[in-house]
Amino acid sequence: MNVPSYSSQDAPVPVGQIVIERAITPLDLGPRFNRTAADVVRFMMQQGEMVTATQSLSDELIEAFANDLGADIKIVNPGEEQEVELRKMLGFDDDDVEDDDVDEDAEGAPLRPPVITVMGHVDHGKTKLLDRIRNANVVDGEAGGITQHIGAYQTERNGALLTFIDTPGHEAFTAMRSRGAQATDIVILVVAADDGVMPQTIEALNHAKAAEVPIVVAVNKIDRENANPQRVLTQLTEYDLIPESFGGDTIVQEISALQDIGIDELLDQLLVVSELAELRADPDDRAQGVVLESNLDIGRGPVATVLVQTGTLKVGDPMVSGAAWGRVRALINDRGESVKVAGPSTPVQVLGLSEVAEAGDEFVIAPSEKVASKVADTREHWQRQSSLGRDAAATSGGARLEDIFEQIQRGEAAKLNLIIKADVNGSLEAVTDSLRKLETPEVSPTFVHRGVGGITENDISLAGASNATIIGFNVRPDRKAREMAEAEHVEIRTYEIIYKLLEDIESAMVGMLAPEFEEVVTGDAEVREIFSVPRIGKIAGCYVQNGVITRGSKVRFIREGTIIWKGDIKSLRRFKEDAREVAAGYECGIGLSDFQDLKEGDIIETYEEREIERSIS
Ligand code: GDP
């Protein structure tokens, strides 16, 4: 490495905030401050840190260097530095690329409706509850209260509005969060009174807790004969949800989504929680929010359902979301009506974007159409570049589900190539994110392609070319695609329930994973005498101190506490006879494979490798 030896220590440091990528090397860091790599290395040495010019630096070291120069820096993850620049272009002078809390600056702004997500175990009644609320309490409108499924809806209770995200379950919630978007203010945890707390109940409450979102428990199906709400309450206490009736502060409402019992009370409870949370947003701000759903509509083009989180979105606004941009052509509310504006906490469909936006992406209103298009184009450029990189990685040496086991057996870290097709963008994101989490050091899912829509011949040919398995979520292959898949031996798996999908892939992956071993000591013997046997070599006359010494077992040879050799027992004799095993308290002769340097007092320790049960957690 060529580290310039001259110093530039007197050069002025650039003014203003300098954006630095995390884990930068001195070679790249120096020039940002008009310094050389050598300056950086020298500084690190003065701090007692020996680093080379090409070694990654910790955040602390980067900060120390910047502080020393009196420079203002911001450390971001690789790739994010461009995003910071784009935010500046969009007119945000803030530091909060990672900070999704748009409420922060809203002190003194008017209250806004709460945004609520329904979670819980499968079949506990999440969908029924969402339907019940939607149909019973829809905001009265000219369309006669008929709602459209646009991914979220608003309902009214005693003059107050509540916004519900229309995708039940925690997968979508988590997918959003993993993209840095937090759309939800309150979680309703639905637990069926006849079934109690189940695995997904626990998952859901953990997700809500991780997001620090208040939880309101709805004990559902209380109309059922075998309903036992009290048992649910007791179970919940195990997860730190202490119901008010038990002296805690968790709000619990007994309901029957089927028979419309307790629904209004549940809404009242939600309003109480919302009031306590003091959710505020300034309707006069430039609109910002998050994309909940998006799809390509024949006739209308790309359609995105967005949740406005702050500000007011208006027809004609220049919007940008990820690589999609456009002047808002029309806004359609949850009743299918065309509206001109949408304020905080309002879900609304947006028409006029250049392409299908990604669920979970933030949207903002740009200062001008020109800026919107520039930002979107820049993002698209990076996305293409990084996806080219990904595709190249995916097609080189990836494997399909059925071949991956061999790859692992060869001791290679295996890539599981997948093509994901789903019905809508939201579920596509949810499936992808959940699959990503299954990654282990041995197997990593790689996405060759992800898309919305049915499984087509294009997908099959791509799968064939890249050794991929096709996963369909709420979509199926057409007949032609199926025939082609059979001919080309492409595997297609289709699912309707996300946890079934994950369960399948996960168990396949556990089955595929190379077993992991732990070493268990089985016995030890002390060397007391050394015999030389012609043509065989040295034999250790031993006394078995602990456990059992078994022929063929693995050995660590220990001298004064240090392992000096590892191998296995070649021969084991008691008196003149071959023995299969010798227990503690007996003497024996031990011959070791190719190890001859025996000394009195050495210890021969035998051990076994036992397989540890694997699971992916
Ligand atoms: P999800 O998987 O959590 O969305 O559950 P669904 O809303 O699809 O409900 C699962 C099943 O439970 C459906 O057959 C519903 O009709 C039924 N169900 C939902 N709520 C109630 C209820 O309050 N009482 C009874 N008896 N059945 C219910």
XYZ file of C-alpha atoms and ligand atoms in Angstrom:
645
model
C 0.000 0.000 0.000
C 1.253 3.372 -0.944
C 0.708 5.716 1.924
C 1.860 9.214 1.096
C 4.485 10.200 3.594
C 4.023 13.949 3.422
C 1.691 15.609 5.785
C -1.079 18.006 4.964
C -1.742 18.951 8.497
C -2.101 22.639 7.848
C -4.678 22.421 5.080
C -8.066 23.870 6.040
C -10.791 21.426 6.992
C -13.936 21.737 4.841
C -16.706 23.684 6.540
C -20.197 22.353 7.162
C -21.316 18.858 7.965
C -19.263 16.100 6.384
C -21.048 12.834 5.703
C -18.868 9.773 6.336
C -19.760 6.176 5.533
C -19.502 3.778 8.416
C -16.378 1.534 8.451
C -14.431 3.870 6.170
C -10.655 3.321 5.846
C -7.967 5.950 6.592
C -7.257 5.986 2.863
C -10.765 7.263 2.155
C -11.228 9.200 5.362
C -8.180 11.474 5.120
C -9.145 13.277 1.882
C -12.584 14.151 3.302
C -10.804 16.459 5.696
C -8.023 17.558 3.337
C -5.727 15.150 5.116
C -3.735 12.145 3.948
C -4.179 8.536 4.968
C -0.860 8.874 6.784
C -2.275 11.721 8.855
C -5.145 9.500 9.893
C -2.893 6.533 10.690
C -0.574 8.775 12.683
C -3.474 10.195 14.652
C -4.748 6.690 15.411
C -1.295 5.697 16.634
C -1.293 8.648 18.985
C -4.582 7.297 20.327
C -2.883 3.946 20.885
C -4.629 2.325 17.907
C -2.492 0.570 15.339
C -4.384 0.658 12.066
C -3.301 0.345 8.479
C -4.438 2.662 5.711
C -6.847 0.062 4.347
C -8.364 -1.066 7.596
C -11.923 -0.132 8.559
C -12.280 2.349 11.387
C -14.792 2.203 14.218
C -17.316 5.007 14.713
C -15.436 6.093 17.825
C -12.146 6.447 15.990
C -13.739 8.339 13.113
C -15.374 10.682 15.593
C -12.144 11.145 17.535
C -10.340 12.146 14.349
C -13.075 14.570 13.342
C -13.217 16.070 16.836
C -9.503 16.608 16.783
C -9.924 18.686 13.630
C -12.996 20.410 14.968
C -15.045 19.071 12.054
C -18.788 18.399 12.130
C -19.517 14.910 10.835
C -22.372 12.507 10.397
C -21.667 8.797 10.169
C -24.067 6.868 7.955
C -24.321 3.324 6.662
C -22.731 2.731 3.265
C -25.131 3.878 0.562
C -26.954 6.206 2.927
C -24.614 9.065 2.271
C -26.213 9.500 -1.116
C -29.600 9.497 0.571
C -28.451 12.300 2.863
C -27.505 14.331 -0.199
C -30.897 13.669 -1.756
C -32.657 14.767 1.408
C -30.782 18.018 1.163
C -31.904 18.379 -2.449
C -35.463 17.804 -1.295
C -35.053 20.680 1.083
C -34.683 18.787 4.333
C -31.767 20.171 6.250
C -32.354 17.655 8.998
C -30.137 14.935 10.332
C -32.881 12.419 10.559
C -32.577 10.045 7.665
C -32.963 7.199 10.151
C -35.358 9.093 12.300
C -38.847 8.218 11.215
C -40.595 9.978 14.018
C -42.361 12.719 12.192
C -44.255 13.655 15.332
C -41.156 14.996 16.932
C -41.440 18.528 15.655
C -45.179 18.580 15.992
C -45.389 20.077 19.457
C -48.205 22.555 19.519
C -49.650 21.165 16.270
C -53.227 19.862 16.204
C -54.033 16.307 17.297
C -54.321 13.707 14.592
C -56.223 10.387 14.468
C -54.399 7.288 15.731
C -53.209 4.708 13.213
C -54.053 1.213 14.370
C -52.824 -2.233 13.303
C -54.571 -5.471 14.225
C -52.324 -8.396 15.105
C -52.715 -11.839 16.640
C -52.651 -15.558 15.953
C -54.133 -16.917 12.749
C -57.908 -17.530 12.939
C -58.340 -15.529 16.109
C -60.562 -13.086 14.229
C -58.372 -10.227 13.013
C -60.027 -9.998 9.601
C -63.489 -10.330 11.080
C -62.754 -7.505 13.502
C -61.416 -5.235 10.758
C -64.485 -5.998 8.644
C -66.808 -5.391 11.555
C -65.292 -1.997 12.342
C -65.215 -1.005 8.692
C -68.817 -1.916 8.008
C -70.388 -0.709 11.223
C -68.661 2.585 11.729
C -67.672 3.800 8.351
C -67.408 7.565 7.991
C -70.742 8.570 6.502
C -70.374 9.642 2.943
C -72.155 10.048 -0.293
C -71.165 6.587 -1.432
C -73.514 5.322 1.282
C -70.830 3.891 3.535
C -69.541 1.398 1.037
C -65.821 1.034 1.526
C -63.104 0.138 -0.863
C -60.156 -1.945 0.119
C -57.261 0.402 -0.376
C -55.014 -0.954 2.377
C -56.329 1.206 5.181
C -59.549 2.896 6.178
C -60.908 5.456 8.569
C -63.796 5.062 10.928
C -65.569 7.470 13.220
C -66.515 7.163 16.856
C -68.192 9.991 18.765
C -66.899 12.515 16.297
C -63.297 11.292 16.470
C -61.550 9.551 13.595
C -59.514 6.356 13.826
C -57.357 4.981 11.023
C -57.001 1.230 10.600
C -54.338 -0.505 8.560
C -56.259 -3.116 6.618
C -53.555 -5.787 6.501
C -53.967 -7.942 9.583
C -50.964 -9.658 11.108
C -47.500 -8.651 12.106
C -45.678 -9.523 8.899
C -46.627 -6.334 7.110
C -46.006 -4.345 10.277
C -42.528 -5.818 10.578
C -41.789 -5.370 6.900
C -42.613 -1.701 7.259
C -40.483 -1.356 10.318
C -37.529 -3.083 8.735
C -37.673 -0.439 6.025
C -37.531 2.233 8.675
C -41.188 3.136 8.481
C -43.372 3.149 11.498
C -46.930 3.659 10.455
C -48.665 2.339 13.560
C -49.514 4.191 16.769
C -51.521 1.489 18.533
C -51.645 -2.291 18.134
C -54.793 -4.297 18.801
C -53.717 -7.741 19.910
C -56.566 -10.116 19.123
C -56.655 -13.272 21.247
C -59.442 -15.810 20.833
C -61.039 -16.545 24.194
C -61.469 -20.204 23.304
C -57.906 -20.715 22.148
C -55.798 -18.460 24.347
C -52.287 -17.166 23.802
C -50.701 -18.943 20.828
C -47.274 -18.722 19.130
C -48.234 -15.902 16.813
C -49.846 -14.024 19.692
C -46.457 -13.980 21.357
C -44.704 -13.037 18.124
C -47.150 -10.205 17.586
C -46.782 -8.816 21.062
C -43.016 -9.003 20.784
C -43.113 -7.047 17.542
C -45.351 -4.430 19.110
C -43.100 -4.195 22.150
C -39.990 -3.907 20.001
C -41.622 -1.013 18.191
C -42.639 0.501 21.532
C -46.228 0.771 20.368
C -48.987 0.604 22.987
C -51.004 -2.615 22.924
C -54.746 -2.902 23.480
C -55.864 -6.499 23.940
C -59.112 -7.612 22.323
C -60.254 -10.925 23.754
C -62.383 -12.150 20.875
C -64.960 -14.902 20.361
C -66.462 -14.467 23.827
C -69.695 -15.749 22.288
C -68.151 -19.196 22.018
C -69.345 -21.791 24.486
C -65.862 -22.769 25.538
C -64.648 -19.176 25.765
C -62.450 -18.540 28.779
C -61.422 -14.869 28.799
C -60.049 -15.130 32.320
C -57.520 -17.728 31.201
C -56.354 -15.362 28.446
C -55.764 -12.629 31.001
C -53.715 -14.948 33.188
C -51.682 -16.099 30.191
C -50.975 -12.505 29.184
C -49.438 -11.703 32.543
C -46.638 -14.117 31.648
C -45.704 -11.707 28.877
C -45.764 -8.602 31.019
C -49.176 -7.550 29.815
C -50.918 -7.062 33.149
C -54.627 -6.334 32.627
C -56.177 -3.419 34.490
C -58.414 -5.852 36.357
C -55.233 -7.425 37.746
C -53.861 -4.063 38.812
C -51.744 -3.505 35.705
C -52.094 -0.966 32.933
C -52.902 -3.120 29.906
C -56.325 -2.300 28.503
C -58.314 -5.409 27.719
C -61.667 -5.461 25.957
C -63.802 -8.543 25.582
C -65.423 -8.670 22.154
C -67.198 -10.827 19.664
C -66.332 -9.723 16.176
C -68.920 -12.165 14.898
C -71.820 -11.015 17.044
C -70.823 -7.359 17.280
C -70.283 -7.347 21.036
C -67.868 -4.882 22.643
C -66.728 -3.243 19.378
C -67.801 0.282 20.302
C -66.191 -0.131 23.702
C -62.990 -1.240 21.986
C -63.046 1.898 19.829
C -63.572 4.011 22.957
C -60.558 2.367 24.572
C -58.487 3.086 21.470
C -59.469 6.733 21.657
C -58.383 6.868 25.284
C -54.985 5.426 24.436
C -54.712 7.795 21.508
C -55.469 10.799 23.695
C -52.840 9.744 26.188
C -50.298 9.407 23.402
C -51.038 12.969 22.241
C -50.517 12.238 18.588
C -49.897 15.457 16.746
C -49.074 16.520 13.226
C -49.020 19.830 11.449
C -51.431 19.858 8.512
C -49.657 22.914 7.105
C -46.374 21.031 6.622
C -45.211 19.680 3.332
C -46.817 16.217 3.169
C -44.775 13.196 4.187
C -45.773 9.656 4.894
C -45.410 6.043 3.987
C -46.517 3.796 1.131
C -48.821 1.046 2.427
C -49.653 -0.781 -0.783
C -49.037 -0.340 -4.421
C -49.872 -2.035 -7.649
C -50.094 -1.539 -11.353
C -53.620 -0.956 -12.515
C -54.472 -1.499 -16.146
C -56.060 1.762 -17.124
C -54.992 3.849 -14.157
C -51.287 3.018 -14.182
C -49.267 2.775 -10.976
C -51.501 3.178 -7.940
C -50.060 3.676 -4.471
C -51.986 3.713 -1.213
C -50.186 6.041 1.108
C -50.684 7.048 4.684
C -50.137 10.741 5.173
C -48.203 11.119 8.413
C -47.671 14.829 8.507
C -48.746 17.750 6.377
C -51.479 17.746 3.781
C -51.178 15.954 0.475
C -52.799 17.767 -2.427
C -53.642 17.028 -6.017
C -50.902 18.565 -8.137
C -48.124 18.047 -5.562
C -44.805 16.772 -6.951
C -44.371 13.502 -5.080
C -41.349 11.240 -4.808
C -41.162 7.827 -3.184
C -38.090 5.682 -3.713
C -37.505 5.625 -7.447
C -41.105 6.567 -8.249
C -42.130 10.167 -8.773
C -44.831 12.226 -10.395
C -47.291 15.053 -10.021
C -50.279 13.777 -8.032
C -53.005 13.381 -10.652
C -55.793 12.216 -8.386
C -56.406 11.226 -4.775
C -59.011 8.607 -3.912
C -60.156 7.985 -0.363
C -61.237 4.753 1.314
C -64.777 5.233 0.073
C -63.734 5.403 -3.514
C -64.310 9.134 -3.694
C -62.028 11.506 -5.467
C -60.654 14.078 -3.043
C -58.458 17.143 -3.461
C -56.519 16.906 -0.193
C -55.568 14.354 2.458
C -54.422 15.434 5.907
C -52.464 13.680 8.669
C -53.338 10.016 9.377
C -55.440 9.806 6.218
C -54.993 6.815 3.934
C -55.427 7.693 0.308
C -54.750 6.243 -3.101
C -52.400 8.259 -5.243
C -52.500 8.263 -9.034
C -49.871 9.810 -11.229
C -46.628 8.172 -10.131
C -44.147 7.105 -12.771
C -43.891 3.556 -11.494
C -45.055 1.153 -8.798
C -43.773 2.466 -5.479
C -42.435 0.071 -2.873
C -44.575 -0.684 0.155
C -42.805 0.606 3.249
C -41.014 3.369 1.385
C -41.341 6.891 2.578
C -42.965 9.463 0.327
C -42.311 13.162 0.412
C -43.425 16.173 -1.526
C -40.529 17.758 -3.366
C -40.009 21.505 -3.785
C -40.560 21.077 -7.515
C -41.317 18.464 -10.119
C -37.776 18.795 -11.395
C -36.284 17.935 -8.028
C -38.730 15.031 -7.615
C -37.682 13.510 -10.921
C -33.986 14.080 -10.266
C -34.147 12.401 -6.861
C -36.138 9.451 -8.217
C -33.811 9.008 -11.194
C -30.745 9.041 -8.973
C -32.263 6.403 -6.740
C -33.228 4.267 -9.698
C -29.677 4.429 -10.951
C -28.294 3.068 -7.658
C -31.005 0.471 -7.407
C -30.122 -0.810 -10.853
C -26.470 -0.898 -9.966
C -26.965 -2.737 -6.734
C -29.450 -5.158 -8.280
C -26.992 -5.898 -11.066
C -24.536 -6.768 -8.347
C -27.126 -8.915 -6.634
C -28.151 -10.755 -9.761
C -24.570 -11.503 -10.633
C -24.056 -12.837 -7.139
C -27.249 -14.809 -7.326
C -26.552 -16.569 -10.554
C -23.011 -17.493 -9.711
C -23.086 -20.626 -7.652
C -26.541 -20.321 -6.147
C -28.635 -23.398 -5.700
C -32.225 -24.483 -5.767
C -33.937 -25.954 -2.764
C -33.333 -29.579 -3.693
C -29.627 -29.168 -4.507
C -28.612 -27.008 -1.658
C -27.967 -29.849 0.744
C -25.093 -31.130 -1.385
C -23.604 -27.701 -1.486
C -23.599 -27.490 2.276
C -22.147 -30.961 2.564
C -19.246 -29.823 0.481
C -18.721 -27.318 3.251
C -19.710 -24.339 1.161
C -21.914 -21.588 2.431
C -24.983 -22.135 0.317
C -27.102 -19.572 -1.440
C -30.725 -20.441 -1.855
C -31.882 -18.753 -5.019
C -35.483 -17.658 -4.911
C -37.946 -15.953 -7.179
C -40.811 -14.450 -5.224
C -44.127 -13.600 -6.801
C -46.961 -12.183 -4.711
C -50.402 -10.682 -5.151
C -49.599 -7.186 -3.919
C -46.522 -5.207 -3.048
C -47.248 -5.343 0.669
C -47.213 -9.120 0.851
C -44.191 -9.234 -1.451
C -42.270 -7.099 1.006
C -43.524 -9.071 3.963
C -42.540 -12.417 2.397
C -39.125 -11.145 1.361
C -38.366 -9.657 4.719
C -39.439 -12.744 6.597
C -37.361 -14.964 4.314
C -34.363 -12.731 4.749
C -34.550 -13.350 8.463
C -34.097 -17.079 7.911
C -30.529 -16.459 6.871
C -27.903 -18.475 8.743
C -24.133 -18.578 8.298
C -24.620 -21.687 6.122
C -27.632 -20.787 4.034
C -28.667 -17.410 2.788
C -31.751 -16.774 0.684
C -30.905 -14.740 -2.398
C -33.632 -13.036 -4.372
C -33.085 -13.438 -8.063
C -36.318 -11.672 -8.807
C -39.304 -10.364 -6.908
C -42.484 -9.183 -8.456
C -46.206 -8.625 -8.184
C -48.477 -10.821 -10.278
C -49.000 -14.431 -11.357
C -46.173 -16.863 -12.098
C -45.395 -16.628 -15.786
C -43.206 -18.337 -18.374
C -40.742 -15.488 -17.900
C -40.359 -16.431 -14.267
C -39.817 -20.075 -15.209
C -37.116 -19.273 -17.709
C -35.391 -16.981 -15.242
C -35.601 -19.709 -12.584
C -34.191 -22.234 -15.029
C -31.342 -19.927 -15.936
C -30.452 -19.021 -12.390
C -31.118 -22.270 -10.538
C -33.891 -20.728 -8.545
C -36.957 -22.047 -6.775
C -40.148 -20.065 -7.345
C -42.269 -19.065 -4.365
C -45.782 -17.870 -5.100
C -47.724 -16.071 -2.398
C -51.424 -15.800 -3.160
C -50.528 -16.312 -6.810
C -50.347 -19.387 -9.017
C -48.684 -20.334 -12.255
C -50.864 -20.368 -15.336
C -51.131 -23.611 -17.322
C -48.387 -22.712 -19.759
C -46.034 -21.741 -16.969
C -46.771 -24.970 -15.135
C -46.061 -27.085 -18.232
C -42.865 -25.219 -18.848
C -41.826 -25.667 -15.213
C -42.337 -29.414 -15.509
C -40.320 -29.573 -18.686
C -37.489 -27.524 -17.243
C -37.597 -29.099 -13.771
C -38.236 -25.804 -12.085
C -39.754 -26.095 -8.651
C -42.772 -23.914 -7.847
C -44.186 -23.687 -4.346
C -47.353 -21.740 -3.710
C -48.748 -20.548 -0.397
C -51.626 -18.562 0.997
C -50.457 -18.221 4.556
C -47.163 -16.573 5.261
C -46.254 -18.625 8.286
C -46.846 -21.876 6.369
C -44.451 -20.623 3.735
C -41.837 -19.725 6.314
C -42.364 -22.967 8.200
C -41.749 -24.925 5.004
C -38.626 -23.122 3.955
C -37.351 -23.036 7.497
C -37.773 -26.743 8.080
C -36.216 -27.447 4.699
C -33.317 -25.273 5.693
C -32.936 -26.938 9.074
C -32.939 -30.277 7.299
C -30.348 -28.972 4.916
C -28.085 -27.452 7.447
C -24.792 -29.128 8.172
C -24.949 -30.578 11.680
C -23.087 -28.734 14.358
C -21.064 -30.662 16.898
C -20.101 -30.173 20.450
C -17.284 -32.062 22.154
C -18.106 -34.141 25.173
C -15.251 -35.570 27.263
C -15.759 -39.310 27.745
C -12.723 -40.262 29.829
C -9.108 -39.573 30.736
C -6.091 -41.718 31.502
C -2.660 -40.885 32.925
C 0.452 -42.145 31.156
C 2.523 -44.102 33.724
C 4.954 -46.129 31.601
C 6.065 -46.144 27.994
C 6.636 -49.373 26.091
C 8.247 -49.781 22.719
C 6.712 -52.530 20.623
C 8.626 -53.584 17.498
C 6.884 -52.664 14.234
C 4.093 -50.943 16.165
C 5.856 -48.162 17.961
C 5.281 -46.706 21.359
C 2.500 -47.783 23.644
C 1.433 -45.796 26.667
C 0.858 -47.808 29.795
C -1.974 -45.897 31.385
C -4.253 -45.732 34.359
C -7.825 -44.697 33.550
C -8.764 -41.941 35.972
C -12.227 -40.967 34.853
C -14.943 -42.214 32.560
C -14.290 -44.862 29.977
C -11.560 -45.091 27.347
C -12.895 -46.600 24.138
C -10.956 -47.888 21.144
C -11.233 -45.618 18.173
C -12.297 -42.624 20.192
C -10.878 -39.189 19.606
C -8.030 -37.995 21.786
C -6.592 -34.773 23.072
C -3.044 -35.356 24.327
C -2.343 -33.060 27.232
C 1.002 -32.185 28.767
C 1.031 -29.841 31.709
C -2.410 -28.585 30.859
C -1.666 -27.909 27.222
C -3.028 -29.839 24.292
C 0.005 -30.909 22.324
C -1.610 -33.312 19.917
C -5.022 -34.404 18.684
C -5.826 -37.718 17.028
C -7.393 -41.016 17.901
C -6.812 -44.241 19.774
C -5.473 -46.898 17.441
C -5.095 -49.767 19.839
C -6.396 -50.509 23.291
C -5.261 -53.469 25.374
C -5.951 -54.789 28.807
C -3.114 -57.129 29.790
C -2.310 -58.892 26.522
C -5.850 -58.825 25.187
C -7.412 -56.322 22.831
C -10.132 -54.485 24.671
C -13.032 -52.511 23.297
C -13.210 -50.252 26.319
C -11.552 -49.815 29.701
C -13.279 -48.141 32.616
C -11.966 -45.874 35.372
C -9.791 -47.579 37.994
C -8.177 -50.009 35.530
C -4.830 -50.074 33.759
C -4.464 -50.409 30.020
C -2.092 -49.982 27.104
C -2.972 -47.276 24.610
C -1.497 -46.960 21.127
C -2.050 -43.641 19.409
C -2.122 -43.097 15.687
C 1.147 -41.511 14.507
C 2.048 -39.914 17.878
C 5.190 -41.173 19.564
C 6.349 -38.372 21.863
C 5.005 -39.904 25.065
C 6.085 -38.913 28.550
C 5.137 -40.104 31.983
C 2.487 -37.919 33.580
C 0.890 -36.943 30.245
C -2.875 -37.150 30.098
C -4.821 -38.820 27.328
C -8.286 -37.337 27.243
C -10.914 -38.919 25.054
C -13.940 -37.123 23.722
C -16.884 -37.580 21.459
C -18.501 -35.206 19.028
C -22.209 -35.010 19.554
C -24.554 -33.407 17.128
C -26.372 -30.370 18.442
C -29.969 -30.066 17.345
C -30.236 -27.220 14.939
C -32.953 -24.730 14.644
C -33.115 -21.375 13.039
C -34.096 -18.741 15.447
P -57.787 -14.132 11.253
O -57.016 -15.256 10.686
O -57.261 -13.733 12.602
O -57.958 -12.959 10.353
O -59.220 -14.711 11.601
P -60.615 -14.467 10.833
O -61.104 -13.110 11.059
O -60.494 -14.965 9.439
O -61.525 -15.426 11.681
C -61.302 -16.827 11.752
C -62.587 -17.551 12.013
O -63.093 -17.220 13.283
C -63.668 -17.198 10.993
O -64.366 -18.370 10.684
C -64.524 -16.222 11.744
O -65.858 -16.249 11.291
C -64.420 -16.736 13.159
N -64.619 -15.666 14.135
C -64.030 -14.447 14.142
N -64.469 -13.737 15.193
C -65.346 -14.509 15.859
C -66.150 -14.320 17.026
O -66.132 -13.289 17.691
N -66.904 -15.370 17.423
C -66.934 -16.539 16.747
N -67.703 -17.494 17.202
N -66.219 -16.738 15.622
C -65.439 -15.736 15.185
